Coordinates of C-alpha atoms in Angstrom, one line a residue:
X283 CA -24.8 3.3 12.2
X284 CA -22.0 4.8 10.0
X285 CA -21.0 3.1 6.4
X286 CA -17.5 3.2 7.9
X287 CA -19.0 0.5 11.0
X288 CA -21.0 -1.1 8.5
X289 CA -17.8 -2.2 6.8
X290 CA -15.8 -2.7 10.0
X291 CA -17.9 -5.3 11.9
X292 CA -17.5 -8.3 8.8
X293 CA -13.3 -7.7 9.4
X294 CA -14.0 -7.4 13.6
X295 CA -15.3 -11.0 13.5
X296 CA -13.0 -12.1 10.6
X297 CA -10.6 -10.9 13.5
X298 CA -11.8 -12.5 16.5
X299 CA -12.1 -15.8 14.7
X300 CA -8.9 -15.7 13.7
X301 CA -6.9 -14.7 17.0
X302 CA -8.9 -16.5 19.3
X303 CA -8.4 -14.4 22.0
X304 CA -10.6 -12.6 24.4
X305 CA -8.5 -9.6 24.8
X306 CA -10.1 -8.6 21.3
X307 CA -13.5 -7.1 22.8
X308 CA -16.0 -4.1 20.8
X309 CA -18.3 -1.9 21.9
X310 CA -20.9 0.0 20.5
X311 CA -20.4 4.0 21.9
X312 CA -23.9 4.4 21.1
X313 CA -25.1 2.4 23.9
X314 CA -22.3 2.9 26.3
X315 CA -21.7 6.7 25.6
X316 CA -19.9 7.3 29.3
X317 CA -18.0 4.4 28.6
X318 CA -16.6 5.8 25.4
X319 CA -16.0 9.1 27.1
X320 CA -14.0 7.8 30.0
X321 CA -11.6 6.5 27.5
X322 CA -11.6 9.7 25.4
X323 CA -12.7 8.4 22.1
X324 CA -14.7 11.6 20.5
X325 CA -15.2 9.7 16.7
X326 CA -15.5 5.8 16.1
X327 CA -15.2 3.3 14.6
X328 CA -12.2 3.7 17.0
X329 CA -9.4 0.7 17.0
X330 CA -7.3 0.8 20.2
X331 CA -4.8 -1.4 21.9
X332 CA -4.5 -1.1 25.6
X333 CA -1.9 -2.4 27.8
X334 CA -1.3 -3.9 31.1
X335 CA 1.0 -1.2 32.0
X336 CA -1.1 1.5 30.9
X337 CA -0.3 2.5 27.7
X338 CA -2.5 2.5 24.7
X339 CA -1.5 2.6 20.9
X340 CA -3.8 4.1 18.3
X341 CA -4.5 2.0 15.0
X342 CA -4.4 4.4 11.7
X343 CA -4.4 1.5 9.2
X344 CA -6.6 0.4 6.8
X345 CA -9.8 -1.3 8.7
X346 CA -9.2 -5.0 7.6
X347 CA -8.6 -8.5 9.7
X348 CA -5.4 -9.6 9.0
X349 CA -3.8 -5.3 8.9
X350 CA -5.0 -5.2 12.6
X351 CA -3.9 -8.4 13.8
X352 CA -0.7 -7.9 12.4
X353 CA -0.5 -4.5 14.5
X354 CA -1.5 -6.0 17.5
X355 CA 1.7 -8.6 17.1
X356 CA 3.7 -5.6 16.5
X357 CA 2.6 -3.7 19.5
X358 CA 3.2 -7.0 21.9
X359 CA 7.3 -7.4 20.6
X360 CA 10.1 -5.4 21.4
X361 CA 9.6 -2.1 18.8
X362 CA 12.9 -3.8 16.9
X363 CA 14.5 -7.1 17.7
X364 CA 17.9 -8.4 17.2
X365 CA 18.7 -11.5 15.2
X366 CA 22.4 -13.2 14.6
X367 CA 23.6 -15.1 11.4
X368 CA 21.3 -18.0 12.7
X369 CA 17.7 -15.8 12.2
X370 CA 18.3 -13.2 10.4
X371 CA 17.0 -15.6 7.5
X372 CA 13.6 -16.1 9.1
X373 CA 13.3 -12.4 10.7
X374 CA 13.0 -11.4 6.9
X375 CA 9.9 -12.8 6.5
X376 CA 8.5 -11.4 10.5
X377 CA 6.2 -8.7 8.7
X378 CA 4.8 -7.5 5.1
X379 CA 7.6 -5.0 5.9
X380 CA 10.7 -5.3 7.6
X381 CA 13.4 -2.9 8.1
X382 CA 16.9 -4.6 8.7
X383 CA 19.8 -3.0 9.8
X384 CA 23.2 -3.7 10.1
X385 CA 24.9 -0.9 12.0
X386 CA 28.6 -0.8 12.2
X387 CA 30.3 -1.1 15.6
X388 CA 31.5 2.3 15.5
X389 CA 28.3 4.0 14.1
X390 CA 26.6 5.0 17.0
X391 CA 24.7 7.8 15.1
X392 CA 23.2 5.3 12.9
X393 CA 22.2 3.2 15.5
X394 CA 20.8 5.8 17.5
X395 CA 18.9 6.9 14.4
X396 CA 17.2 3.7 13.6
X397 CA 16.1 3.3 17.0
X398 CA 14.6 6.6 16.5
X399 CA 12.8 5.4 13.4
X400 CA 11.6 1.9 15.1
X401 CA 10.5 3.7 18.2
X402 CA 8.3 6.0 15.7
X403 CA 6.6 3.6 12.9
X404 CA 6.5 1.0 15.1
X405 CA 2.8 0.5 14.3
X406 CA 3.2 0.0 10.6
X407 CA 6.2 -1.9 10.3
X408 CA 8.7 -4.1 11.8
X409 CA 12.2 -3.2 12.7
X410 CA 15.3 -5.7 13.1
X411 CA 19.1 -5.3 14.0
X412 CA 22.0 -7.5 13.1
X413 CA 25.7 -8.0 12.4
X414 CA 27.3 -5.7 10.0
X415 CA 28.0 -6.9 6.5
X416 CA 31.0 -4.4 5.7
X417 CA 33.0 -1.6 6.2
X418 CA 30.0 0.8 6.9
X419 CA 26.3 0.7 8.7
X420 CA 23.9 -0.6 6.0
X421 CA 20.1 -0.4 6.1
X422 CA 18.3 -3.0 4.0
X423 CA 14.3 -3.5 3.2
X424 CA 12.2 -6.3 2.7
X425 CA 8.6 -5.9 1.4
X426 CA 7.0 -9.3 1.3
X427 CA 4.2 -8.5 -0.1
X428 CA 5.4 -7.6 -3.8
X429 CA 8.8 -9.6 -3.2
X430 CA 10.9 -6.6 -3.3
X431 CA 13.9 -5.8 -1.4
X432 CA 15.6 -2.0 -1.5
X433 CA 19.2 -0.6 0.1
X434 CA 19.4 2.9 1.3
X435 CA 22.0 4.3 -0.9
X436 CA 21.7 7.5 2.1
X437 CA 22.3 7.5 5.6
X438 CA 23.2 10.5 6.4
X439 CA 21.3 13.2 5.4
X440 CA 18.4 14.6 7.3
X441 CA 15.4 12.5 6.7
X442 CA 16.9 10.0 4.8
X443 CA 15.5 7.2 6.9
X444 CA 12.1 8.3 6.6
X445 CA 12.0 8.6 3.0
X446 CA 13.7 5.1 3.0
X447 CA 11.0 3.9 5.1
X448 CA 8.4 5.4 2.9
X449 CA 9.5 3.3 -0.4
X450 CA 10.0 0.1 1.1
X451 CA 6.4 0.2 2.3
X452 CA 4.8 1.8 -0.7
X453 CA 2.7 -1.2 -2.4
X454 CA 3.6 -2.1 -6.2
X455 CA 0.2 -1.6 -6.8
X456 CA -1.5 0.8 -4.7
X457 CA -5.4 2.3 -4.6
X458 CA -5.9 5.3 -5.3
X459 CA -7.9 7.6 -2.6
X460 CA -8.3 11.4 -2.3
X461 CA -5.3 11.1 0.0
X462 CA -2.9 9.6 -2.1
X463 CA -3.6 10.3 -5.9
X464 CA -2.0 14.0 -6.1
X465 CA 1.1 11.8 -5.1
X466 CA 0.7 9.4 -7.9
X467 CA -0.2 12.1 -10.1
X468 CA 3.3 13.9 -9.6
X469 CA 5.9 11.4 -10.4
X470 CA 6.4 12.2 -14.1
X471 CA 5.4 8.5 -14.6
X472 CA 1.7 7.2 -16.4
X473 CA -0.9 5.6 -14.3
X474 CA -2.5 2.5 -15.5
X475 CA -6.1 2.7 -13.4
X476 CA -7.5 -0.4 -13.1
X477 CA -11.3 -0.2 -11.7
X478 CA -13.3 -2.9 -9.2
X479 CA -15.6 -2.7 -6.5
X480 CA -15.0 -5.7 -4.1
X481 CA -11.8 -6.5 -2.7
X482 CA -11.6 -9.8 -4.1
X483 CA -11.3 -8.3 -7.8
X484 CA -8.4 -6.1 -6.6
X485 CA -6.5 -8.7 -4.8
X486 CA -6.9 -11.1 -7.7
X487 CA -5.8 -8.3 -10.2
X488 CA -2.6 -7.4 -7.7
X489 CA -1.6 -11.1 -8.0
X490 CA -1.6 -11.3 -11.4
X491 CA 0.0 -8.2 -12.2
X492 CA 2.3 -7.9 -10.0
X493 CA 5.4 -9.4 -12.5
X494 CA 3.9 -7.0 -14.9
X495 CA 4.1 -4.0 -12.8
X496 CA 7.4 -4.9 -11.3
X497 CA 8.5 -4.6 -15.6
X498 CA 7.5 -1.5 -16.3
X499 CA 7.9 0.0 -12.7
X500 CA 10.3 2.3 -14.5
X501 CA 8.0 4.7 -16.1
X502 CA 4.5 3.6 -15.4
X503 CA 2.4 2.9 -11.9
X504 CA -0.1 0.3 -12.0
X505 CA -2.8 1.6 -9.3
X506 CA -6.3 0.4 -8.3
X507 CA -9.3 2.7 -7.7
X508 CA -13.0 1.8 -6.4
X509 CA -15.6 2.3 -8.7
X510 CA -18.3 1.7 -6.1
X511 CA -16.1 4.9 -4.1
X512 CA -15.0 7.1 -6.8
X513 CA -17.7 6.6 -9.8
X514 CA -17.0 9.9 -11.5
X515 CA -13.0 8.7 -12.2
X516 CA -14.8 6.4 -14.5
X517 CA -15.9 9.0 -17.1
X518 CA -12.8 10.8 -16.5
X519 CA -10.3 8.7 -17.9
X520 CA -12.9 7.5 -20.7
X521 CA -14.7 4.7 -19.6
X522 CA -18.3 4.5 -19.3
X523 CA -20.0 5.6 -16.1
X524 CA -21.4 2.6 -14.3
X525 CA -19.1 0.1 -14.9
X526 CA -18.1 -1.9 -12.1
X527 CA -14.9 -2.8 -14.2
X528 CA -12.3 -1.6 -16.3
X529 CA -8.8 0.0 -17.5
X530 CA -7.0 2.8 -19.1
X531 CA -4.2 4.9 -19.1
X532 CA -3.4 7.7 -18.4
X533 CA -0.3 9.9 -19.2
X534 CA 0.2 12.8 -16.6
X535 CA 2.6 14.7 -18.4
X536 CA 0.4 15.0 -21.8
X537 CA -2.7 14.4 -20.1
X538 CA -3.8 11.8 -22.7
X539 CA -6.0 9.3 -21.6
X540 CA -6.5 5.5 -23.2
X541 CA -9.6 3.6 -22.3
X542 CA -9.4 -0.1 -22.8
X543 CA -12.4 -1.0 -25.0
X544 CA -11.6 -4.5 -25.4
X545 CA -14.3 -7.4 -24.6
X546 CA -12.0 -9.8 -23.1
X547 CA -11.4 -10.2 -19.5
X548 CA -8.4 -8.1 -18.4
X549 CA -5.5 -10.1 -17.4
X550 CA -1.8 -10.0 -17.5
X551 CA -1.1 -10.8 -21.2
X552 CA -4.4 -8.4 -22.3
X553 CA -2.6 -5.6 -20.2
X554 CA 0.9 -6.1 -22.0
X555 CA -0.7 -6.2 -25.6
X556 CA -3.0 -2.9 -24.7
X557 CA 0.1 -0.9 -23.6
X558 CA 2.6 -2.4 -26.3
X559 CA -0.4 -1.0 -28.6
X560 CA 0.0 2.5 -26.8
X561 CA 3.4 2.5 -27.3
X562 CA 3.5 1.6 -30.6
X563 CA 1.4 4.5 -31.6
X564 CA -1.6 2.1 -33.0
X565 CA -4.4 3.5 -30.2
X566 CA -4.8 7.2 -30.3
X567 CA -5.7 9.1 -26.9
X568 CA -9.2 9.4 -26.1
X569 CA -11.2 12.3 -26.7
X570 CA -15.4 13.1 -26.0
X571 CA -16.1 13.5 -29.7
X572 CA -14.2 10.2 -30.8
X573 CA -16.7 7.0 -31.5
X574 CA -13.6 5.5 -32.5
X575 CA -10.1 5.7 -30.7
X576 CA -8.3 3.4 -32.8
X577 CA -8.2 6.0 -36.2
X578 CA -5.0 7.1 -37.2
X579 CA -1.4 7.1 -35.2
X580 CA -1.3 7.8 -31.6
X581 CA 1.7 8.8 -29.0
X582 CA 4.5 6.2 -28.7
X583 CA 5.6 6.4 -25.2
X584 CA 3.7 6.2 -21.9

C-alpha cells in the first residue's frame, strides 16, 4: 500500500463520519482490479464523484476530510447561485472562497465571462451573482479562511478573471511544495519558513499568525514547509538538520538567510521581535562558518 493511501484512509473515515451518507463508498483497486478498470482509473488513491445522470467530476485537492466534503457540496449546487439583497449576506460565508459578482444589466460580456469562470473552477470554489452596486459590473472576493476580501480593479483584459480568481484563493499562509515554492520564490518579497511535521502544529501556527502576516503582507510571505517531507530545507536556510521545528528568514533578492536560534517557543510576539531584530540590523545573515550570527550589524530590510 502506497504512503499516499496510508495517509488518505484516517481523512476517508474522518469523512464518512462526518457526512453520514452512504453515497461515500472506497475501494481498494488492488482487490477489485477489473472493477477499477471499468471506471478507467489507471493511478489511485483516486477521489471521484459520480452522478445520477452520468457525469463524474475529478477531485485534484489536497487529500483531507473537510477539502473533500466541501467539493462534494460544491458539485451537488448549481456551479453559481444567485442571491438578492436578502442573502447576499449569508452567501458570503457559503465557501472558504466565494466569488461574488455583480454584473451590470447591460454587461452581458461580463456576465457571460463569469459564467465561463464558474463553469471552469467550479470544483475549488464557489461562485454567486447578485444585483449591481453601481454604474459598472463589479466582481468582489471573499476568502473566509484568512478574513480577507479583494475587488478586481480589471475586467477586461484577457485573463483578468483568472488571475483574480488566483489571489482570492491563494492562502495567507501557504506550504511550501516542489510545486509551488519557485512561485514564492519569485515575488521580490522575503519568505519567513516556518517548519512542522503534523498538521496540528501548522494549523495552530496559521491561527496565530495570521494578524501578523496580514501586517507585513506587503513585503514578506509567511509560508509553512514539512520537515518530515522536505528535511534538507532545514540545513538550507540554517537550521539544524533533524529538527521537527523551527524558523527563519530568508531574503530572495540578497539571498541572506536568518535562522531563529532562540529557545522560546515561537509565537506571534517571538516572530515580531525576531524580524524587528532583522530589520534593525542587530542579527546578521547566516553563514556555514559563523558559531555566532548575532556579531556585528546586519541588513535592515527584509
Amino acid at each position: 500500500m502506497s504512503s499516499r493511501t496510508t495517509k488518505l484512509e484516517p481523512e476517508w473515515v474522518a469523512l464518512e463520519e462526518a457526512e453520514h451518507d452512504d453515497n461515500i463508498v472506497s475501494f481498494d483497486c488492488q482487490a477489485h482490479a477489473k472493477f477499477c478498470r471499468d471506471l478507467d482509473v489507471v493511478s489511485f488513491p483516486s477521489i471521484r464523484l459520480y452522478h445520477r445522470d452520468g457525469r463524474m467530476d475529478r477531485y485534484r485537492g489536497e487529500r483531507k476530510a473537510r477539502e473533500i466534503a466541501m467539493f462534494v457540496h460544491r458539485a451537488l449546487r448549481p456551479y453559481f447561485m444567485e442571491a438578492d439583497e436578502h442573502t447576499i449576506g449569508p452567501t458570503t460565508l457559503l465557501d472558504d472562497v466565494v466569488i461574488m459578482a455583480h454584473p451590470h444589466p447591460d454587461d452581458w460580456n461580463f456576465y457571460d465571462q463569469f459564467r465561463t469562470l464558474a463553469q471552469r473552477h467550479r470544483d475549488r470554489v464557489s461562485f454567486i451573482v447578485s444585483p449591481p452596486i453601481g454604474d459598472s459590473s463589479a466582481l468582489v472576493c471573499y476568502n473566509n479562511v484568512d478574513d480577507v476580501k479583494h475587488t478586481a480593479s480589471d475586467l477586461v483584459t484577457v485573463g483578468a478573471l483568472e488571475k483574480f480568481l488566483k489571489l482570492c484563493a491563494e492562502p495567507l499562509i501557504p506550504e511550501l511544495t516542489r510545486r509551488n515554492e519557485a512561485h514564492y520564490a519569485t515575488t521580490g518579497k522575503s519568505l519567513l519558513h516556518y517548519f512542522a511535521t503534523t498538521d496540528a502544529e501548522k494549523e495552530a501556527y496559521r491561527e496565530e499568525m495570521r494578524p501578523l502576516a496580514k501586517k507585513y503582507a506587503e513585503f514578506l510571505h509567511f509560508t509553512i514547509t514539512d520537515a518530515s517531507e522536505y528535511p534538507e530545507m532545514l540545513a538550507t536556510v540554517g537550521l539544524k538538520a533533524g529538527q521537527k521545528t523551527g524558523m527563519a528568514l530568508e531574503n530572495t533578492n540578497t539571498g541572506d538567510m536568518f535562522p531563529f536560534t532562540g529557545q522560546r517557543r515561537i509565537t506571534a510576539a517571538v516572530v515580531e521581535a525576531f524580524l524587528e531584530e532583522i530589520t534593525s540590523g542587530g542579527l546578521r545573515p547566516w553563514n556555514r562558518g559563523a558559531e555566532d550570527g548575532r556579531q556585528g550589524r546586519g541588513h535592515d530590510e527584509l
